[in-house]
Tab-separated table of C-alpha atoms in Angstrom:
chain	number	residue	atom	x	y	z
J	1	UNK	CA	-36.560	45.210	143.137
J	2	UNK	CA	-37.434	41.866	144.927
J	3	UNK	CA	-37.209	38.609	142.870
J	4	UNK	CA	-39.322	36.823	144.704
J	5	UNK	CA	-42.371	35.136	143.551
J	6	UNK	CA	-41.178	35.884	139.907
J	7	UNK	CA	-41.497	32.950	137.453
J	8	UNK	CA	-38.576	30.953	135.261
J	9	UNK	CA	-38.239	28.100	133.192
J	10	UNK	CA	-36.036	25.521	132.994
J	11	UNK	CA	-35.288	23.872	130.044
J	12	UNK	CA	-32.004	20.524	130.262
J	13	UNK	CA	-31.321	17.723	128.559
J	14	UNK	CA	-30.434	16.229	132.172
J	15	UNK	CA	-32.546	15.100	134.422
J	16	UNK	CA	-30.709	15.286	137.504
J	17	UNK	CA	-29.509	18.741	136.599
J	18	UNK	CA	-33.434	20.136	135.940
J	19	UNK	CA	-33.736	18.648	139.830
J	20	UNK	CA	-30.651	20.493	141.087
J	21	UNK	CA	-31.494	23.494	139.328
J	22	UNK	CA	-35.214	23.561	140.445
J	23	UNK	CA	-33.996	23.754	143.863
J	24	UNK	CA	-31.332	26.452	143.716
J	25	UNK	CA	-34.029	28.659	142.239
J	26	UNK	CA	-36.823	27.828	144.749
J	27	UNK	CA	-34.365	28.826	147.754
J	28	UNK	CA	-33.977	32.253	146.022
J	29	UNK	CA	-37.701	32.509	146.166
J	30	UNK	CA	-38.614	31.788	142.981
J	31	UNK	CA	-41.686	30.022	141.290
J	32	UNK	CA	-40.169	27.244	138.296
J	33	UNK	CA	-42.810	27.190	136.358
J	34	UNK	CA	-41.275	25.224	133.056
J	35	UNK	CA	-38.987	22.226	134.007
J	36	UNK	CA	-38.774	20.302	130.887
J	37	UNK	CA	-36.392	18.796	128.183
J	38	UNK	CA	-35.667	20.985	124.933
J	39	UNK	CA	-37.811	18.751	123.134
J	40	UNK	CA	-40.966	19.165	124.894
J	41	UNK	CA	-40.548	23.137	124.842
J	42	UNK	CA	-43.216	24.652	122.402
J	43	UNK	CA	-43.184	27.879	120.540
J	44	UNK	CA	-46.115	29.252	122.475
J	45	UNK	CA	-44.276	28.526	125.859
J	46	UNK	CA	-41.308	30.109	124.623
J	47	UNK	CA	-43.256	33.395	123.891
J	48	UNK	CA	-44.805	33.527	127.373
J	49	UNK	CA	-44.306	36.812	128.687
J	50	UNK	CA	-44.999	35.268	132.105
J	51	UNK	CA	-41.730	33.913	132.456
J	52	UNK	CA	-39.088	36.677	133.947
J	53	UNK	CA	-36.342	34.495	132.704
J	54	UNK	CA	-34.566	31.218	131.078
J	55	UNK	CA	-32.301	28.855	132.294
J	56	UNK	CA	-30.676	26.374	129.927
J	57	UNK	CA	-28.559	23.420	130.283
J	58	UNK	CA	-27.564	21.387	127.666
J	59	UNK	CA	-24.734	18.517	127.216
J	60	UNK	CA	-25.289	18.363	123.568
J	61	UNK	CA	-26.066	21.707	122.008
J	62	UNK	CA	-25.875	20.454	118.553
J	63	UNK	CA	-28.688	18.269	118.234
J	64	UNK	CA	-31.209	21.044	119.647
J	65	UNK	CA	-30.111	23.720	117.474
J	66	UNK	CA	-33.602	24.352	116.224
J	67	UNK	CA	-35.164	24.711	120.099
J	68	UNK	CA	-31.809	27.355	120.481
J	69	UNK	CA	-32.850	29.280	117.073
J	70	UNK	CA	-36.452	29.586	118.176
J	71	UNK	CA	-35.419	30.585	121.898
J	72	UNK	CA	-33.566	33.660	120.623
J	73	UNK	CA	-36.021	34.265	118.097
J	74	UNK	CA	-38.921	34.285	120.281
J	75	UNK	CA	-38.476	34.472	123.996
J	76	UNK	CA	-39.463	37.868	125.594
J	77	UNK	CA	-37.017	37.092	128.598
J	78	UNK	CA	-33.284	37.107	129.575
J	79	UNK	CA	-31.424	33.956	128.673
J	80	UNK	CA	-28.880	32.396	130.980
J	81	UNK	CA	-26.323	29.730	129.399
J	82	UNK	CA	-23.284	28.143	130.053
J	83	UNK	CA	-23.076	27.643	133.697
J	84	UNK	CA	-20.967	24.777	133.185
J	85	UNK	CA	-21.666	20.827	134.696
J	86	UNK	CA	-24.250	21.563	137.258
J	87	UNK	CA	-23.374	19.509	140.676
J	88	UNK	CA	-25.192	17.068	142.720
J	89	UNK	CA	-27.335	18.996	145.553
J	90	UNK	CA	-25.786	17.359	148.188
J	91	UNK	CA	-22.168	17.553	146.563
J	92	UNK	CA	-19.008	19.793	147.904
J	93	UNK	CA	-18.958	21.614	144.854
J	94	UNK	CA	-22.762	22.436	145.021
J	95	UNK	CA	-22.184	25.235	147.695
J	96	UNK	CA	-19.498	26.939	145.218
J	97	UNK	CA	-21.480	26.881	142.437
J	98	UNK	CA	-24.834	27.995	143.814
J	99	UNK	CA	-23.086	31.323	145.068
J	100	UNK	CA	-21.820	32.055	141.397
J	101	UNK	CA	-25.286	30.885	140.015
J	102	UNK	CA	-27.504	32.813	142.640
J	103	UNK	CA	-25.297	35.891	141.619
J	104	UNK	CA	-26.222	35.752	137.980
J	105	UNK	CA	-29.744	34.943	138.731
J	106	UNK	CA	-30.422	37.885	140.953
J	107	UNK	CA	-28.385	39.961	138.589
J	108	UNK	CA	-30.410	38.803	135.527
J	109	UNK	CA	-33.646	39.793	136.981
J	110	UNK	CA	-32.497	42.600	138.841
J	111	UNK	CA	-30.603	44.951	136.024
J	112	UNK	CA	-29.196	47.902	137.458
J	113	UNK	CA	-31.208	51.203	137.789
J	114	UNK	CA	-30.937	53.082	134.508
J	115	UNK	CA	-29.816	56.556	134.210
J	116	UNK	CA	-31.263	59.091	132.546
J	117	UNK	CA	-29.426	60.040	128.977
J	118	UNK	CA	-31.042	62.548	125.924
J	119	UNK	CA	-32.295	60.140	123.280
J	120	UNK	CA	-30.844	60.506	120.009
J	121	UNK	CA	-33.565	60.261	116.785
J	122	UNK	CA	-33.008	57.013	114.078
J	123	UNK	CA	-35.404	56.722	111.653
J	124	UNK	CA	-38.014	53.633	112.290
J	125	UNK	CA	-36.878	50.423	110.325
J	126	UNK	CA	-40.183	48.348	109.487
J	127	UNK	CA	-40.499	45.203	111.226
J	128	UNK	CA	-40.588	42.245	108.520
J	129	UNK	CA	-39.335	38.559	108.996
J	130	UNK	CA	-35.833	38.368	107.619
J	131	UNK	CA	-34.429	34.858	105.409
J	132	UNK	CA	-33.155	32.406	107.223
J	133	UNK	CA	-29.674	32.064	106.783
J	134	UNK	CA	-27.849	28.317	107.709
J	135	UNK	CA	-25.135	28.477	110.100
J	136	UNK	CA	-21.891	26.862	108.754
J	137	UNK	CA	-18.798	27.446	110.431
J	138	UNK	CA	-15.422	26.064	112.401
J	139	UNK	CA	-15.910	28.592	114.767
J	140	UNK	CA	-16.045	28.923	118.672
J	141	UNK	CA	-19.210	30.761	120.161
J	142	UNK	CA	-21.746	30.395	122.641
J	143	UNK	CA	-25.092	31.888	124.551
J	144	UNK	CA	-26.157	33.955	127.404
J	145	UNK	CA	-28.785	36.400	126.271
J	146	UNK	CA	-31.585	38.612	125.809
J	147	UNK	CA	-33.786	37.396	123.243
J	148	UNK	CA	-34.762	40.159	120.405
J	149	UNK	CA	-38.416	41.888	120.501
J	150	UNK	CA	-39.262	41.677	117.192
J	151	UNK	CA	-37.200	40.672	113.835
J	152	UNK	CA	-36.207	43.613	111.934
J	153	UNK	CA	-35.559	44.431	108.254
J	154	UNK	CA	-31.852	44.762	107.165
J	155	UNK	CA	-30.761	48.324	106.846
J	156	UNK	CA	-29.767	49.310	103.481
J	157	UNK	CA	-26.418	50.212	102.587
J	158	UNK	CA	-25.709	53.789	101.755
J	159	UNK	CA	-25.676	54.760	97.843
J	160	UNK	CA	-22.501	56.351	98.843
J	161	UNK	CA	-20.356	53.083	99.834
J	162	UNK	CA	-18.764	52.650	96.607
J	163	UNK	CA	-15.677	50.525	95.821
J	164	UNK	CA	-14.265	46.957	94.875
J	165	UNK	CA	-15.128	45.844	98.505
J	166	UNK	CA	-14.504	41.551	98.547
J	167	UNK	CA	-15.599	40.044	101.627
J	168	UNK	CA	-12.898	38.374	103.670
J	169	UNK	CA	-10.747	41.323	102.254
J	170	UNK	CA	-8.760	43.413	104.757
J	171	UNK	CA	-11.552	45.534	106.630
J	172	UNK	CA	-10.596	49.195	106.928
J	173	UNK	CA	-12.977	49.282	110.060
J	174	UNK	CA	-12.361	46.501	113.058
J	175	UNK	CA	-14.991	46.883	115.280
J	176	UNK	CA	-14.645	45.539	118.772
J	177	UNK	CA	-17.812	43.793	120.272
J	178	UNK	CA	-17.968	43.517	124.315
J	179	UNK	CA	-20.948	41.553	125.942
J	180	UNK	CA	-21.232	39.691	129.270
J	181	UNK	CA	-24.586	38.370	130.813
J	182	UNK	CA	-27.204	39.124	128.515
J	183	UNK	CA	-25.397	39.946	125.332
J	184	UNK	CA	-25.425	37.103	122.950
J	185	UNK	CA	-29.120	37.870	122.264
J	186	UNK	CA	-28.880	41.928	121.808
J	187	UNK	CA	-25.486	40.949	119.678
J	188	UNK	CA	-27.521	39.084	117.425
J	189	UNK	CA	-29.958	41.580	117.277
J	190	UNK	CA	-27.150	44.136	115.837
J	191	UNK	CA	-25.461	42.022	113.802
J	192	UNK	CA	-28.800	40.868	111.827
J	193	UNK	CA	-30.006	44.016	110.799
J	194	UNK	CA	-26.239	45.076	109.347
J	195	UNK	CA	-26.383	45.387	105.201
J	196	UNK	CA	-24.086	43.264	102.767
J	197	UNK	CA	-21.519	45.097	101.640
J	198	UNK	CA	-20.620	47.142	104.683
J	199	UNK	CA	-16.959	47.504	105.022
J	200	UNK	CA	-16.582	46.628	108.511
J	201	UNK	CA	-15.116	43.389	110.200
J	202	UNK	CA	-15.764	42.751	113.965
J	203	UNK	CA	-14.090	41.198	117.030
J	204	UNK	CA	-16.405	40.049	119.062
J	205	UNK	CA	-15.424	39.009	123.309
J	206	UNK	CA	-18.112	37.109	125.313
J	207	UNK	CA	-17.809	36.537	129.036
J	208	UNK	CA	-18.847	32.916	128.739
J	209	UNK	CA	-18.371	28.943	129.420
J	210	UNK	CA	-15.961	28.160	126.874
J	211	UNK	CA	-18.381	24.648	126.057
J	212	UNK	CA	-21.081	26.927	124.937
J	213	UNK	CA	-18.942	28.399	122.301
J	214	UNK	CA	-19.767	26.342	119.582
J	215	UNK	CA	-23.687	27.633	120.468
J	216	UNK	CA	-22.814	30.630	120.315
J	217	UNK	CA	-21.373	30.591	116.836
J	218	UNK	CA	-24.600	28.825	115.301
J	219	UNK	CA	-26.942	31.127	116.658
J	220	UNK	CA	-25.425	34.448	115.528
J	221	UNK	CA	-24.795	33.368	112.137
J	222	UNK	CA	-28.174	32.135	111.343
J	223	UNK	CA	-29.678	35.638	109.867
J	224	UNK	CA	-26.790	37.237	109.746
J	225	UNK	CA	-25.218	38.392	106.518
J	226	UNK	CA	-21.683	38.559	108.613
J	227	UNK	CA	-19.714	35.002	108.848
J	228	UNK	CA	-18.453	33.939	112.262
J	229	UNK	CA	-14.688	32.951	112.641
J	230	UNK	CA	-13.002	31.899	115.089
J	231	UNK	CA	-10.134	34.144	116.079
J	232	UNK	CA	-7.347	31.980	114.978
J	233	UNK	CA	-3.396	32.851	114.906
J	234	UNK	CA	-1.602	35.146	111.983
J	235	UNK	CA	-5.030	36.288	110.664
J	236	UNK	CA	-6.845	39.635	109.631
J	237	UNK	CA	-10.552	40.484	110.387
J	238	UNK	CA	-12.204	40.684	106.951
J	239	UNK	CA	-14.852	42.446	105.560
J	240	UNK	CA	-17.969	40.723	106.543
J	241	UNK	CA	-16.381	38.838	109.322
J	242	UNK	CA	-17.057	38.404	112.878
J	243	UNK	CA	-14.049	36.670	114.609
J	244	UNK	CA	-14.904	35.650	117.997
J	245	UNK	CA	-11.917	36.261	120.926
J	246	UNK	CA	-11.704	32.386	122.429
J	247	UNK	CA	-12.280	32.186	126.198
J	248	UNK	CA	-8.939	29.972	127.097
J	249	UNK	CA	-6.590	32.353	125.236
J	250	UNK	CA	-4.936	35.750	125.107
J	251	UNK	CA	-4.936	37.253	121.770
J	252	UNK	CA	-2.891	40.252	120.454
J	253	UNK	CA	-3.243	42.505	117.479
J	254	UNK	CA	-0.081	43.495	115.509
J	255	UNK	CA	0.402	47.397	115.475
J	256	UNK	CA	1.465	47.625	112.289
J	257	UNK	CA	-0.796	45.213	109.876
J	258	UNK	CA	-4.028	44.640	112.823
J	259	UNK	CA	-2.590	40.441	112.246
J	260	UNK	CA	-4.053	38.745	115.031
J	261	UNK	CA	-2.022	36.261	117.369
J	262	UNK	CA	-3.430	33.983	119.489
J	263	UNK	CA	-1.388	33.166	122.569
J	264	UNK	CA	-1.130	29.839	124.509
J	265	UNK	CA	-1.358	31.477	127.912
J	266	UNK	CA	-4.876	32.721	130.082
J	267	UNK	CA	-6.463	36.225	130.313
J	268	UNK	CA	-4.899	38.314	133.191
J	269	UNK	CA	-7.203	40.148	135.807
J	270	UNK	CA	-10.594	38.671	136.555
J	271	UNK	CA	-12.514	38.744	133.581
J	272	UNK	CA	-11.928	35.706	130.492
J	273	UNK	CA	-12.098	37.154	127.647
J	274	UNK	CA	-10.746	40.548	128.979
J	275	UNK	CA	-12.501	43.019	126.979
J	276	UNK	CA	-10.349	45.755	127.805
J	277	UNK	CA	-7.533	44.179	126.449
J	278	UNK	CA	-8.689	43.312	123.568
J	279	UNK	CA	-10.231	47.269	123.134
J	280	UNK	CA	-6.887	48.327	123.864
J	281	UNK	CA	-4.819	45.977	121.394
J	282	UNK	CA	-7.524	47.263	118.654
J	283	UNK	CA	-7.401	50.792	119.553
J	284	UNK	CA	-3.459	50.712	119.635
J	285	UNK	CA	-3.612	49.356	115.981
J	286	UNK	CA	-6.316	50.715	114.036
J	287	UNK	CA	-6.947	54.326	116.328
J	288	UNK	CA	-9.777	55.964	114.665
J	289	UNK	CA	-10.641	53.384	112.370
J	290	UNK	CA	-11.877	51.031	115.287
J	291	UNK	CA	-14.098	51.542	117.895
J	292	UNK	CA	-16.496	49.398	120.466
J	293	UNK	CA	-19.905	48.701	121.316
J	294	UNK	CA	-20.472	47.308	124.837
J	295	UNK	CA	-23.647	45.326	124.964
J	296	UNK	CA	-25.397	43.950	128.033
J	297	UNK	CA	-23.119	42.554	131.115
J	298	UNK	CA	-22.025	42.393	134.506
J	299	UNK	CA	-19.216	43.657	136.018
J	300	UNK	CA	-16.926	46.368	134.895
J	301	UNK	CA	-14.938	45.103	131.798
J	302	UNK	CA	-14.730	47.583	129.365
J	303	UNK	CA	-14.705	50.715	130.991
J	304	UNK	CA	-10.390	50.593	131.203
J	305	UNK	CA	-10.717	49.487	127.597
J	306	UNK	CA	-13.098	52.394	126.838
J	307	UNK	CA	-10.435	55.105	127.798
J	308	UNK	CA	-7.919	53.683	125.366
J	309	UNK	CA	-9.996	53.962	122.978
J	310	UNK	CA	-11.471	57.889	123.152
J	311	UNK	CA	-7.404	58.437	123.563
J	312	UNK	CA	-6.647	56.831	120.282
J	313	UNK	CA	-9.709	59.041	118.615
J	314	UNK	CA	-12.032	55.856	118.502
J	315	UNK	CA	-15.628	55.936	119.241
J	316	UNK	CA	-17.200	54.026	122.002
J	317	UNK	CA	-20.930	53.006	122.514
J	318	UNK	CA	-23.219	51.448	124.468
J	319	UNK	CA	-26.616	49.558	124.788
J	320	UNK	CA	-29.017	51.457	125.917
J	321	UNK	CA	-29.369	50.174	130.038
J	322	UNK	CA	-33.233	50.086	130.136
J	323	UNK	CA	-32.614	47.417	127.712
J	324	UNK	CA	-29.899	45.132	128.987
J	325	UNK	CA	-30.541	42.217	130.814
J	326	UNK	CA	-27.732	43.154	132.757
J	327	UNK	CA	-26.900	46.912	132.594
J	328	UNK	CA	-23.412	46.866	135.297
J	329	UNK	CA	-20.960	46.936	132.177
J	330	UNK	CA	-22.328	49.455	129.869
J	331	UNK	CA	-22.968	51.563	133.070
J	332	UNK	CA	-19.472	51.205	134.267
J	333	UNK	CA	-18.224	51.981	130.337
J	334	UNK	CA	-20.746	55.200	131.026
J	335	UNK	CA	-19.127	56.509	134.015
J	336	UNK	CA	-15.574	56.728	132.517
J	337	UNK	CA	-17.429	59.416	130.337
J	338	UNK	CA	-15.878	58.457	126.827
J	339	UNK	CA	-19.378	56.838	125.748
J	340	UNK	CA	-20.519	58.912	122.790
J	341	UNK	CA	-23.577	57.373	122.079
J	342	UNK	CA	-26.549	54.578	123.768
J	343	UNK	CA	-28.761	53.140	121.768
J	344	UNK	CA	-31.149	49.512	121.335
J	345	UNK	CA	-29.046	47.179	119.525
J	346	UNK	CA	-31.019	47.894	115.945
J	347	UNK	CA	-30.373	51.378	116.750
J	348	UNK	CA	-26.458	50.463	117.333
J	349	UNK	CA	-26.533	49.380	114.059
J	350	UNK	CA	-28.073	52.360	112.316
J	351	UNK	CA	-25.345	54.634	113.780
J	352	UNK	CA	-22.747	52.317	112.423
J	353	UNK	CA	-23.694	52.297	109.104
J	354	UNK	CA	-24.235	56.107	109.198
J	355	UNK	CA	-20.780	57.021	110.489
J	356	UNK	CA	-19.059	54.926	107.993
J	357	UNK	CA	-21.262	56.064	104.906
J	358	UNK	CA	-20.154	59.934	106.052
J	359	UNK	CA	-16.564	58.730	106.931
J	360	UNK	CA	-16.805	57.163	103.384
J	361	UNK	CA	-18.233	60.514	102.191
J	362	UNK	CA	-15.283	62.412	103.627
J	363	UNK	CA	-12.789	60.167	101.564
J	364	UNK	CA	-14.778	61.083	98.282
J	365	UNK	CA	-13.935	64.739	98.822
J	366	UNK	CA	-10.600	64.128	99.800
J	367	UNK	CA	-10.194	62.209	96.252
J	368	UNK	CA	-12.157	64.851	94.119
J	369	UNK	CA	-9.269	67.610	95.418
J	370	UNK	CA	-6.959	65.028	93.788
J	371	UNK	CA	-5.025	63.189	96.912
J	372	UNK	CA	-3.445	60.048	95.712
J	373	UNK	CA	-6.040	57.601	97.125
J	374	UNK	CA	-8.284	54.943	95.564
J	375	UNK	CA	-11.523	54.418	96.828
J	376	UNK	CA	-11.492	51.260	94.744
J	377	UNK	CA	-8.606	49.667	96.644
J	378	UNK	CA	-10.230	47.169	99.096
J	379	UNK	CA	-7.775	47.990	101.834
J	380	UNK	CA	-8.183	52.008	101.789
J	381	UNK	CA	-8.536	53.090	105.219
J	382	UNK	CA	-11.249	55.640	104.595
């Protein structure tokens, strides 16, 4: 698929960056239809379906939080964030930066060809606007995502999920969310529809520039009932929490109790964070009580982790390829033969609620047969 002639938008709060980004995109044969600062972008422009991609470069993300919220809520095209400092057009650093930038833009606008996978029927969720939730947390975060379609209603908590589940208490289920290019918008859609009271926590590994982690944290927490947390040293993942994995520091999960350790050493391999590493850590600790969902992204990170998850008896799912901004990472996971489900972000959320409800029902049946368990124990592992 050729990208020449397609329209892109640039939004930056730095005049020099706007000029450099425009020249780089023009050299790819793209048409820069909008090149402006965040305070001048209208909601009508954000919703313009003729825009094929948004390139965002902000020096002060906190100042433009309202714009970022509107962008994730309203844009119909994929978003590219977190390219670090844009060098001057005639500088020595520009050529190296341009190669990386061109690769990402090309991948964003020419996603991998999708393969045919049988559809699984998911009940339709009514399309209504969710109430706003003010984000407030001290976590690391960022964005490079694909924007949502229309806001969906939050999924109802199944009636059989009972018990004294305390938000923040150790989660009986801890699932890994992995994403790269195009992932944050999809992850936001997934989290936004999950219900309050679902006894699960998440560890979220996102390939992104470290400088943009605070933006990710803010945007993801805006409408979700889940609390965004920094993946901190000697912490456990709690019910109703999303722990965002650091970009520059490797993590480890204790095999005996799931406590997370953050090490002062970089990630090994090509990816930071290394999603496969995170998947292996939680597979070895939680076994079948974990799982992984791989969203839009470049490269083949998560494919090794998918095998470790599957070997531990855990589920591995992926975002449906034709809904990804970049499908290569989910496609690589499918290629391992270990993925058991594919869906839109909302379908993935619905499936997760279904599987937790099903396993909770199994636990109720065990309890009825007189086993020494208590479903009211907030750390009971289904």
